[in-house]
Amino acid sequence: MAGNTLGEIFKITTFGESHGNAMGAVIDGCPAGLELSVTDIENELKRRRPSSQYGSRDEKDMPEILSGVFEGKTLGSPIAIIVRNTNQNSGDYDELKNIYRPGHADFTYDAKYGFRDHRGGGRSSGRETLSRVAAGAVAKIFLALHGIKIRAWVSLFADFDFPSIGEENFDLDEVEKNFMRIPCKINESIKQKFEKISEEGDSAGGNISCLVTGAPAGIGEPVFDKLDARLASSILSIGACKGIEFGAGFAVCSMKGSDNNDKPCGEGFKFATNNCGGILGGISTGQDIFFKAAFKPTPSISKKQNAFDKDGKIKEISIKGRHDICIVPRAVPVVEAMTALALADFLLLSRCSRI
């Protein structure tokens, strides 16, 4: 199976299946001397775990650093991180062994490999993202040394649209204080919506917004490896992600050039707007990098639905097991991790750009 490695210099390879013995990542190319502890990784993994209020599979996700770190600092050699699976209930999937679950990669994996791990989706499971978050924790620490910070939040859930940057009720400090990871105080109507969807045995999708501050101008490789192209590839590689837009996004379709072009505002390369999302020609402008990513509803639902079996016959199914009503809040740290991994790699690549 190809496609498990990301990056040119800051390179990661992830491994493991949802119901296997363990998940993990190997990071190669991380500079030596970076202060790193198990706690740094554990703190990020805790953010990816399900909410105690609306949760699914209850894994503690305790990371182990197997190599690449000595006396609290990276050695420059490959960093191997492993998280053992301890709470998998594989029996929940016995009835689905010969069924292609709607909205999942069951059929496509069978079409490609002729064989698949039906227990929770194996490699295509959302649990695979813990490897990304573990590796992303290291990238975040590296970026922080250069003043680069990444913050993501839920900007839309079902039919609820939340405040945007600059609006009166927008407050990033609220994101980690509520189970929905929204940038404002949560209200009863949102909780009721969650409960209603749960009672119906259904699920919901939403948007995640991501803001990168402190990125200098000049990051990105033009033509085939543009910064926005790599970020898009990284974010779209998250299983449930179905779309991404930078800056003003698809709204530029109805703009004039005079409106879309970001206008200078004072000296020192300040701009009145950021319609480009901090990237021009595939290279960072020094403005904040901003994008939104769309996530589909969790495909595993208990509500009865039709599905194909391996013989192409239609069966009525109800998926058992422990699944999220909405995957979007848990995807927030995953979006941050994938952004950090792409930026860490490009930051190192930028050092090769000139004498």
mmCIF file of C-alpha atoms in Angstrom:
data_model
loop_
_atom_site.group_PDB
_atom_site.id
_atom_site.type_symbol
_atom_site.label_atom_id
_atom_site.label_comp_id
_atom_site.label_asym_id
_atom_site.label_seq_id
_atom_site.Cartn_x
_atom_site.Cartn_y
_atom_site.Cartn_z
ATOM 1 C CA MET A 1 0.000 0.000 0.000
ATOM 2 C CA ALA A 2 1.498 3.303 -1.108
ATOM 3 C CA GLY A 3 0.519 6.766 0.106
ATOM 4 C CA ASN A 4 1.411 6.487 3.801
ATOM 5 C CA THR A 5 4.278 9.001 3.686
ATOM 6 C CA LEU A 6 4.055 12.811 3.625
ATOM 7 C CA GLY A 7 6.748 15.485 3.231
ATOM 8 C CA GLU A 8 10.106 16.144 1.580
ATOM 9 C CA ILE A 9 12.382 17.053 4.509
ATOM 10 C CA PHE A 10 10.092 16.917 7.558
ATOM 11 C CA LYS A 11 8.728 13.540 6.525
ATOM 12 C CA ILE A 12 6.218 11.312 8.287
ATOM 13 C CA THR A 13 5.052 7.757 7.705
ATOM 14 C CA THR A 14 1.992 6.533 9.603
ATOM 15 C CA PHE A 15 0.991 2.935 10.269
ATOM 16 C CA GLY A 16 -1.634 0.759 11.952
ATOM 17 C CA GLU A 17 -5.279 -0.253 11.637
ATOM 18 C CA SER A 18 -8.301 0.711 13.719
ATOM 19 C CA HIS A 19 -8.656 -2.714 15.362
ATOM 20 C CA GLY A 20 -5.027 -3.817 15.126
ATOM 21 C CA ASN A 21 -2.505 -3.873 17.954
ATOM 22 C CA ALA A 22 -1.395 -0.264 17.618
ATOM 23 C CA MET A 23 -1.279 2.927 15.559
ATOM 24 C CA GLY A 24 1.732 5.160 15.142
ATOM 25 C CA ALA A 25 4.027 7.406 13.155
ATOM 26 C CA VAL A 26 7.689 7.665 12.238
ATOM 27 C CA ILE A 27 9.005 11.212 11.771
ATOM 28 C CA ASP A 28 12.214 11.633 9.780
ATOM 29 C CA GLY A 29 13.945 14.940 9.170
ATOM 30 C CA CYS A 30 13.034 16.685 12.417
ATOM 31 C CA PRO A 31 16.030 18.859 13.410
ATOM 32 C CA ALA A 32 18.042 17.848 16.467
ATOM 33 C CA GLY A 33 17.747 19.775 19.716
ATOM 34 C CA LEU A 34 13.974 20.247 19.738
ATOM 35 C CA GLU A 35 12.574 19.875 23.249
ATOM 36 C CA LEU A 36 9.982 17.092 23.169
ATOM 37 C CA SER A 37 8.207 14.965 25.768
ATOM 38 C CA VAL A 38 5.501 12.306 25.814
ATOM 39 C CA THR A 39 3.256 14.870 27.534
ATOM 40 C CA ASP A 40 3.464 17.183 24.505
ATOM 41 C CA ILE A 41 2.087 14.412 22.299
ATOM 42 C CA GLU A 42 -0.424 13.191 24.879
ATOM 43 C CA ASN A 43 -1.937 16.675 25.246
ATOM 44 C CA GLU A 44 -2.702 16.831 21.517
ATOM 45 C CA LEU A 45 -4.106 13.292 21.476
ATOM 46 C CA LYS A 46 -6.452 14.193 24.346
ATOM 47 C CA ARG A 47 -7.967 16.880 22.138
ATOM 48 C CA ARG A 48 -8.720 14.253 19.468
ATOM 49 C CA ARG A 49 -10.499 11.921 21.913
ATOM 50 C CA PRO A 50 -14.320 11.931 21.975
ATOM 51 C CA SER A 51 -16.139 14.303 24.304
ATOM 52 C CA SER A 52 -17.316 12.759 27.557
ATOM 53 C CA GLN A 53 -20.713 14.268 26.754
ATOM 54 C CA TYR A 54 -21.082 12.972 23.197
ATOM 55 C CA GLY A 55 -18.537 10.250 22.601
ATOM 56 C CA SER A 56 -17.741 7.015 20.847
ATOM 57 C CA ARG A 57 -14.906 4.522 21.313
ATOM 58 C CA ASP A 58 -13.213 5.179 24.653
ATOM 59 C CA GLU A 59 -9.465 4.926 24.072
ATOM 60 C CA LYS A 60 -6.980 6.514 26.481
ATOM 61 C CA ASP A 61 -4.459 6.977 23.649
ATOM 62 C CA MET A 62 -1.277 6.883 25.718
ATOM 63 C CA PRO A 63 1.704 7.556 23.409
ATOM 64 C CA GLU A 64 5.134 5.968 23.673
ATOM 65 C CA ILE A 65 8.260 7.465 22.106
ATOM 66 C CA LEU A 66 10.385 4.538 20.926
ATOM 67 C CA SER A 67 13.289 6.413 19.353
ATOM 68 C CA GLY A 68 14.742 9.737 18.292
ATOM 69 C CA VAL A 69 14.572 11.489 21.678
ATOM 70 C CA PHE A 70 17.204 11.549 24.435
ATOM 71 C CA GLU A 71 17.087 13.522 27.675
ATOM 72 C CA GLY A 72 14.061 15.464 26.449
ATOM 73 C CA LYS A 73 15.502 16.561 23.114
ATOM 74 C CA THR A 74 15.290 15.250 19.561
ATOM 75 C CA LEU A 75 18.444 13.569 18.244
ATOM 76 C CA GLY A 76 17.896 14.292 14.564
ATOM 77 C CA SER A 77 17.299 10.587 13.975
ATOM 78 C CA PRO A 78 13.843 9.113 13.157
ATOM 79 C CA ILE A 79 11.277 9.643 15.907
ATOM 80 C CA ALA A 80 8.992 6.623 16.328
ATOM 81 C CA ILE A 81 5.733 7.162 18.218
ATOM 82 C CA ILE A 82 3.301 4.348 19.022
ATOM 83 C CA VAL A 83 -0.182 4.279 20.584
ATOM 84 C CA ARG A 84 -1.583 0.864 21.496
ATOM 85 C CA ASN A 85 -5.246 0.024 20.830
ATOM 86 C CA THR A 86 -6.926 -1.174 24.015
ATOM 87 C CA ASN A 87 -10.682 -0.645 23.607
ATOM 88 C CA GLN A 88 -11.608 -2.126 20.238
ATOM 89 C CA ASN A 89 -14.826 -4.197 20.030
ATOM 90 C CA SER A 90 -14.257 -6.058 16.778
ATOM 91 C CA GLY A 91 -17.364 -8.193 17.255
ATOM 92 C CA ASP A 92 -19.507 -5.143 16.468
ATOM 93 C CA TYR A 93 -18.459 -5.556 12.823
ATOM 94 C CA ASP A 94 -19.015 -9.306 12.322
ATOM 95 C CA GLU A 95 -22.395 -8.749 10.656
ATOM 96 C CA LEU A 96 -20.812 -6.300 8.201
ATOM 97 C CA LYS A 97 -17.999 -8.535 6.981
ATOM 98 C CA ASN A 98 -19.625 -8.994 3.585
ATOM 99 C CA ILE A 99 -21.464 -5.657 3.466
ATOM 100 C CA TYR A 100 -20.218 -2.432 1.901
ATOM 101 C CA ARG A 101 -21.272 0.255 4.372
ATOM 102 C CA PRO A 102 -22.748 3.387 2.702
ATOM 103 C CA GLY A 103 -20.392 6.364 2.718
ATOM 104 C CA HIS A 104 -17.364 4.233 3.692
ATOM 105 C CA ALA A 105 -14.314 3.054 1.764
ATOM 106 C CA ASP A 106 -15.326 -0.630 2.064
ATOM 107 C CA PHE A 107 -16.145 -1.088 -1.626
ATOM 108 C CA THR A 108 -13.204 0.956 -2.935
ATOM 109 C CA TYR A 109 -10.681 -0.909 -0.737
ATOM 110 C CA ASP A 110 -12.043 -4.224 -1.997
ATOM 111 C CA ALA A 111 -11.968 -2.950 -5.588
ATOM 112 C CA LYS A 112 -8.314 -1.917 -5.234
ATOM 113 C CA TYR A 113 -6.809 -4.629 -3.012
ATOM 114 C CA GLY A 114 -9.259 -7.531 -3.284
ATOM 115 C CA PHE A 115 -9.038 -7.841 0.492
ATOM 116 C CA ARG A 116 -9.771 -5.580 3.454
ATOM 117 C CA ASP A 117 -9.932 -5.370 7.234
ATOM 118 C CA HIS A 118 -13.673 -5.027 7.895
ATOM 119 C CA ARG A 119 -13.185 -4.241 11.612
ATOM 120 C CA GLY A 120 -13.958 -0.549 11.843
ATOM 121 C CA GLY A 121 -12.583 0.161 8.394
ATOM 122 C CA GLY A 122 -8.995 -0.810 9.154
ATOM 123 C CA ARG A 123 -6.655 1.749 7.617
ATOM 124 C CA SER A 124 -9.535 3.915 6.346
ATOM 125 C CA SER A 125 -10.943 4.394 9.862
ATOM 126 C CA GLY A 126 -11.098 7.822 11.454
ATOM 127 C CA ARG A 127 -8.901 6.385 14.202
ATOM 128 C CA GLU A 128 -5.998 6.581 11.748
ATOM 129 C CA THR A 129 -5.924 10.320 12.429
ATOM 130 C CA LEU A 130 -4.337 9.809 15.852
ATOM 131 C CA SER A 131 -1.045 9.050 14.054
ATOM 132 C CA ARG A 132 -1.313 12.387 12.260
ATOM 133 C CA VAL A 133 -2.050 14.243 15.497
ATOM 134 C CA ALA A 134 0.920 12.601 17.248
ATOM 135 C CA ALA A 135 3.272 13.645 14.439
ATOM 136 C CA GLY A 136 1.631 17.063 14.212
ATOM 137 C CA ALA A 137 2.408 17.689 17.884
ATOM 138 C CA VAL A 138 6.107 17.576 17.032
ATOM 139 C CA ALA A 139 5.644 19.860 14.018
ATOM 140 C CA LYS A 140 3.715 22.375 16.156
ATOM 141 C CA ILE A 141 6.592 22.625 18.650
ATOM 142 C CA PHE A 142 9.061 23.195 15.807
ATOM 143 C CA LEU A 143 6.859 25.909 14.255
ATOM 144 C CA ALA A 144 6.331 27.626 17.616
ATOM 145 C CA LEU A 145 10.099 28.202 17.846
ATOM 146 C CA HIS A 146 9.695 30.345 14.711
ATOM 147 C CA GLY A 147 6.652 32.224 16.021
ATOM 148 C CA ILE A 148 4.129 30.300 13.914
ATOM 149 C CA LYS A 149 0.859 29.341 15.597
ATOM 150 C CA ILE A 150 -2.098 27.356 14.268
ATOM 151 C CA ARG A 151 -5.659 27.568 15.563
ATOM 152 C CA ALA A 152 -8.713 25.813 14.144
ATOM 153 C CA TRP A 153 -12.367 25.797 15.174
ATOM 154 C CA VAL A 154 -15.813 24.622 14.067
ATOM 155 C CA SER A 155 -17.372 27.384 11.992
ATOM 156 C CA LEU A 156 -20.494 25.518 10.860
ATOM 157 C CA PHE A 157 -22.430 22.526 12.205
ATOM 158 C CA ALA A 158 -25.550 21.220 10.422
ATOM 159 C CA ASP A 159 -27.612 24.412 9.952
ATOM 160 C CA PHE A 160 -25.768 26.440 12.623
ATOM 161 C CA ASP A 161 -23.327 29.049 11.258
ATOM 162 C CA PHE A 162 -21.001 30.458 13.933
ATOM 163 C CA PRO A 163 -19.273 33.879 14.217
ATOM 164 C CA SER A 164 -16.378 34.648 11.880
ATOM 165 C CA ILE A 165 -13.106 36.439 12.610
ATOM 166 C CA GLY A 166 -13.780 40.065 13.490
ATOM 167 C CA GLU A 167 -17.447 39.583 14.353
ATOM 168 C CA GLU A 168 -18.649 40.726 17.765
ATOM 169 C CA ASN A 169 -19.225 37.295 19.320
ATOM 170 C CA PHE A 170 -16.086 35.646 17.892
ATOM 171 C CA ASP A 171 -13.849 34.392 20.729
ATOM 172 C CA LEU A 172 -11.066 31.868 20.132
ATOM 173 C CA ASP A 173 -10.707 31.352 23.889
ATOM 174 C CA GLU A 174 -14.099 29.635 23.878
ATOM 175 C CA VAL A 175 -13.042 26.921 21.395
ATOM 176 C CA GLU A 176 -11.469 24.552 23.924
ATOM 177 C CA LYS A 177 -14.144 25.279 26.550
ATOM 178 C CA ASN A 178 -17.092 23.615 24.786
ATOM 179 C CA PHE A 179 -17.693 20.164 23.303
ATOM 180 C CA MET A 180 -18.453 21.599 19.848
ATOM 181 C CA ARG A 181 -15.214 23.614 19.626
ATOM 182 C CA ILE A 182 -17.081 26.676 18.387
ATOM 183 C CA PRO A 183 -15.652 30.237 18.797
ATOM 184 C CA CYS A 184 -18.493 31.498 20.990
ATOM 185 C CA LYS A 185 -20.498 30.412 24.003
ATOM 186 C CA ILE A 186 -22.592 27.329 23.290
ATOM 187 C CA ASN A 187 -26.366 27.556 23.683
ATOM 188 C CA GLU A 188 -29.168 25.126 24.423
ATOM 189 C CA SER A 189 -30.412 24.990 20.829
ATOM 190 C CA ILE A 190 -27.121 23.453 19.672
ATOM 191 C CA LYS A 191 -27.301 20.791 22.374
ATOM 192 C CA GLN A 192 -30.907 20.044 21.434
ATOM 193 C CA LYS A 193 -29.898 19.685 17.777
ATOM 194 C CA PHE A 194 -27.200 17.190 18.755
ATOM 195 C CA GLU A 195 -29.633 15.176 20.860
ATOM 196 C CA LYS A 196 -32.285 15.161 18.143
ATOM 197 C CA ILE A 197 -29.838 13.841 15.545
ATOM 198 C CA SER A 198 -28.673 11.205 18.025
ATOM 199 C CA GLU A 199 -32.230 10.085 18.781
ATOM 200 C CA GLU A 200 -32.861 9.705 15.051
ATOM 201 C CA GLY A 201 -29.791 7.457 14.759
ATOM 202 C CA ASP A 202 -28.303 9.903 12.281
ATOM 203 C CA SER A 203 -25.258 12.207 12.023
ATOM 204 C CA ALA A 204 -24.261 15.693 10.836
ATOM 205 C CA GLY A 205 -21.353 17.403 9.084
ATOM 206 C CA GLY A 206 -19.868 20.894 9.186
ATOM 207 C CA ASN A 207 -17.000 23.278 8.432
ATOM 208 C CA ILE A 208 -13.671 23.806 10.168
ATOM 209 C CA SER A 209 -11.857 27.121 9.851
ATOM 210 C CA CYS A 210 -8.088 27.323 10.341
ATOM 211 C CA LEU A 211 -5.918 30.373 11.019
ATOM 212 C CA VAL A 212 -2.118 30.403 10.838
ATOM 213 C CA THR A 213 -0.393 33.428 12.373
ATOM 214 C CA GLY A 214 3.294 34.325 12.302
ATOM 215 C CA ALA A 215 4.163 32.611 9.019
ATOM 216 C CA PRO A 216 6.774 34.723 7.184
ATOM 217 C CA ALA A 217 6.537 35.690 3.534
ATOM 218 C CA GLY A 218 8.277 33.369 1.107
ATOM 219 C CA ILE A 219 7.175 29.883 2.228
ATOM 220 C CA GLY A 220 6.052 27.567 -0.555
ATOM 221 C CA GLU A 221 7.442 26.004 -3.715
ATOM 222 C CA PRO A 222 5.873 27.450 -6.900
ATOM 223 C CA VAL A 223 4.369 25.537 -9.831
ATOM 224 C CA PHE A 224 3.637 21.930 -8.781
ATOM 225 C CA ASP A 225 4.224 22.199 -5.016
ATOM 226 C CA LYS A 226 2.470 25.422 -4.096
ATOM 227 C CA LEU A 227 1.823 26.054 -0.415
ATOM 228 C CA ASP A 228 -1.951 26.112 -0.913
ATOM 229 C CA ALA A 229 -1.760 22.994 -3.092
ATOM 230 C CA ARG A 230 0.147 21.070 -0.406
ATOM 231 C CA LEU A 231 -2.137 22.342 2.351
ATOM 232 C CA ALA A 232 -5.159 21.333 0.278
ATOM 233 C CA SER A 233 -3.672 17.889 -0.332
ATOM 234 C CA SER A 234 -2.889 17.465 3.371
ATOM 235 C CA ILE A 235 -6.329 18.556 4.564
ATOM 236 C CA LEU A 236 -8.216 16.598 1.888
ATOM 237 C CA SER A 237 -6.261 13.495 2.910
ATOM 238 C CA ILE A 238 -8.308 13.505 6.136
ATOM 239 C CA GLY A 239 -10.906 10.820 5.508
ATOM 240 C CA ALA A 240 -14.089 12.843 6.076
ATOM 241 C CA CYS A 241 -12.947 16.045 4.341
ATOM 242 C CA LYS A 242 -14.725 16.840 1.064
ATOM 243 C CA GLY A 243 -13.644 20.382 0.214
ATOM 244 C CA ILE A 244 -11.377 23.326 1.042
ATOM 245 C CA GLU A 245 -11.280 27.055 0.222
ATOM 246 C CA PHE A 246 -8.629 29.689 0.956
ATOM 247 C CA GLY A 247 -9.320 33.288 1.930
ATOM 248 C CA ALA A 248 -12.501 34.481 0.240
ATOM 249 C CA GLY A 249 -12.776 31.041 -1.348
ATOM 250 C CA PHE A 250 -15.571 30.437 -3.826
ATOM 251 C CA ALA A 251 -16.949 33.932 -3.170
ATOM 252 C CA VAL A 252 -14.260 35.230 -5.566
ATOM 253 C CA CYS A 253 -16.362 33.856 -8.427
ATOM 254 C CA SER A 254 -18.790 36.760 -8.034
ATOM 255 C CA MET A 255 -16.162 39.447 -7.324
ATOM 256 C CA LYS A 256 -14.478 41.933 -9.612
ATOM 257 C CA GLY A 257 -10.685 42.106 -9.688
ATOM 258 C CA SER A 258 -10.785 45.504 -8.040
ATOM 259 C CA ASP A 259 -12.674 43.983 -5.108
ATOM 260 C CA ASN A 260 -10.752 40.727 -4.848
ATOM 261 C CA ASN A 261 -7.266 42.253 -4.937
ATOM 262 C CA ASP A 262 -6.105 42.902 -1.365
ATOM 263 C CA LYS A 263 -5.503 46.630 -0.953
ATOM 264 C CA PRO A 264 -2.438 48.063 0.839
ATOM 265 C CA CYS A 265 -3.295 49.651 4.170
ATOM 266 C CA GLY A 266 -0.458 51.735 5.550
ATOM 267 C CA GLU A 267 3.234 50.914 5.324
ATOM 268 C CA GLY A 268 5.018 47.677 6.207
ATOM 269 C CA PHE A 269 3.088 45.417 3.837
ATOM 270 C CA LYS A 270 -0.225 45.694 5.687
ATOM 271 C CA PHE A 271 -3.474 44.986 3.851
ATOM 272 C CA ALA A 272 -7.083 46.008 4.431
ATOM 273 C CA THR A 273 -8.362 42.549 3.402
ATOM 274 C CA ASN A 274 -7.067 39.008 3.085
ATOM 275 C CA ASN A 275 -9.050 37.577 0.185
ATOM 276 C CA CYS A 276 -5.990 35.593 -0.938
ATOM 277 C CA GLY A 277 -5.870 33.741 2.381
ATOM 278 C CA GLY A 278 -2.220 34.654 2.903
ATOM 279 C CA ILE A 279 -0.963 32.877 -0.227
ATOM 280 C CA LEU A 280 -0.177 34.205 -3.725
ATOM 281 C CA GLY A 281 1.517 32.225 -6.480
ATOM 282 C CA GLY A 282 1.715 29.312 -4.089
ATOM 283 C CA ILE A 283 3.940 31.309 -1.714
ATOM 284 C CA SER A 284 3.033 32.854 1.646
ATOM 285 C CA THR A 285 2.577 36.645 1.670
ATOM 286 C CA GLY A 286 3.291 37.201 5.367
ATOM 287 C CA GLN A 287 -0.412 37.764 6.048
ATOM 288 C CA ASP A 288 -2.338 35.265 8.157
ATOM 289 C CA ILE A 289 -2.983 32.034 6.287
ATOM 290 C CA PHE A 290 -6.688 31.232 6.406
ATOM 291 C CA PHE A 291 -8.813 28.433 4.986
ATOM 292 C CA LYS A 292 -12.063 26.545 5.570
ATOM 293 C CA ALA A 293 -12.550 22.797 5.155
ATOM 294 C CA ALA A 294 -15.862 20.956 4.692
ATOM 295 C CA PHE A 295 -16.471 17.665 6.519
ATOM 296 C CA LYS A 296 -19.193 15.180 5.672
ATOM 297 C CA PRO A 297 -21.546 13.594 8.234
ATOM 298 C CA THR A 298 -20.217 10.486 9.989
ATOM 299 C CA PRO A 299 -21.215 7.635 7.625
ATOM 300 C CA SER A 300 -21.647 5.064 10.436
ATOM 301 C CA ILE A 301 -25.219 5.566 11.646
ATOM 302 C CA SER A 302 -27.692 3.306 13.449
ATOM 303 C CA LYS A 303 -30.582 4.574 11.301
ATOM 304 C CA LYS A 304 -31.699 1.865 8.874
ATOM 305 C CA GLN A 305 -30.393 2.264 5.335
ATOM 306 C CA ASN A 306 -29.777 0.164 2.238
ATOM 307 C CA ALA A 307 -26.355 -1.158 1.284
ATOM 308 C CA PHE A 308 -24.760 -3.492 -1.250
ATOM 309 C CA ASP A 309 -23.278 -6.807 -0.186
ATOM 310 C CA LYS A 310 -20.257 -8.409 -1.894
ATOM 311 C CA ASP A 311 -22.574 -10.055 -4.448
ATOM 312 C CA GLY A 312 -24.095 -6.719 -5.458
ATOM 313 C CA LYS A 313 -27.407 -7.415 -3.734
ATOM 314 C CA ILE A 314 -29.160 -4.732 -1.681
ATOM 315 C CA LYS A 315 -29.499 -5.347 2.060
ATOM 316 C CA GLU A 316 -31.107 -3.264 4.791
ATOM 317 C CA ILE A 317 -28.623 -2.565 7.585
ATOM 318 C CA SER A 318 -28.270 -0.695 10.863
ATOM 319 C CA ILE A 319 -24.668 -0.107 11.882
ATOM 320 C CA LYS A 320 -23.877 -1.042 15.468
ATOM 321 C CA GLY A 321 -20.910 0.105 17.500
ATOM 322 C CA ARG A 322 -19.739 3.406 18.972
ATOM 323 C CA HIS A 323 -19.714 6.277 16.525
ATOM 324 C CA ASP A 324 -19.669 10.072 16.649
ATOM 325 C CA ILE A 325 -22.856 12.020 15.994
ATOM 326 C CA CYS A 326 -20.620 14.670 14.427
ATOM 327 C CA ILE A 327 -16.954 14.087 13.674
ATOM 328 C CA VAL A 328 -16.226 17.782 13.093
ATOM 329 C CA PRO A 329 -15.211 18.850 16.653
ATOM 330 C CA ARG A 330 -12.750 15.939 16.897
ATOM 331 C CA ALA A 331 -11.328 16.831 13.482
ATOM 332 C CA VAL A 332 -10.192 20.267 14.719
ATOM 333 C CA PRO A 333 -6.842 19.003 16.125
ATOM 334 C CA VAL A 334 -6.433 16.830 13.016
ATOM 335 C CA VAL A 335 -6.728 19.888 10.755
ATOM 336 C CA GLU A 336 -4.196 21.705 12.941
ATOM 337 C CA ALA A 337 -1.827 18.710 12.789
ATOM 338 C CA MET A 338 -1.965 18.379 8.999
ATOM 339 C CA THR A 339 -1.433 22.128 8.618
ATOM 340 C CA ALA A 340 1.558 21.978 10.966
ATOM 341 C CA LEU A 341 3.125 19.061 9.092
ATOM 342 C CA ALA A 342 2.869 20.841 5.741
ATOM 343 C CA LEU A 343 4.223 24.120 7.123
ATOM 344 C CA ALA A 344 7.110 22.474 9.000
ATOM 345 C CA ASP A 345 8.227 20.795 5.794
ATOM 346 C CA PHE A 346 7.970 24.013 3.773
ATOM 347 C CA LEU A 347 9.776 26.018 6.447
ATOM 348 C CA LEU A 348 12.741 23.654 6.173
ATOM 349 C CA LEU A 349 12.532 23.690 2.365
ATOM 350 C CA SER A 350 12.613 27.500 2.373
ATOM 351 C CA ARG A 351 16.119 27.386 3.811
ATOM 352 C CA CYS A 352 17.279 25.933 0.477
ATOM 353 C CA SER A 353 15.834 28.745 -1.655
ATOM 354 C CA ARG A 354 18.757 31.176 -1.802
ATOM 355 C CA ILE A 355 22.435 31.510 -0.947
#
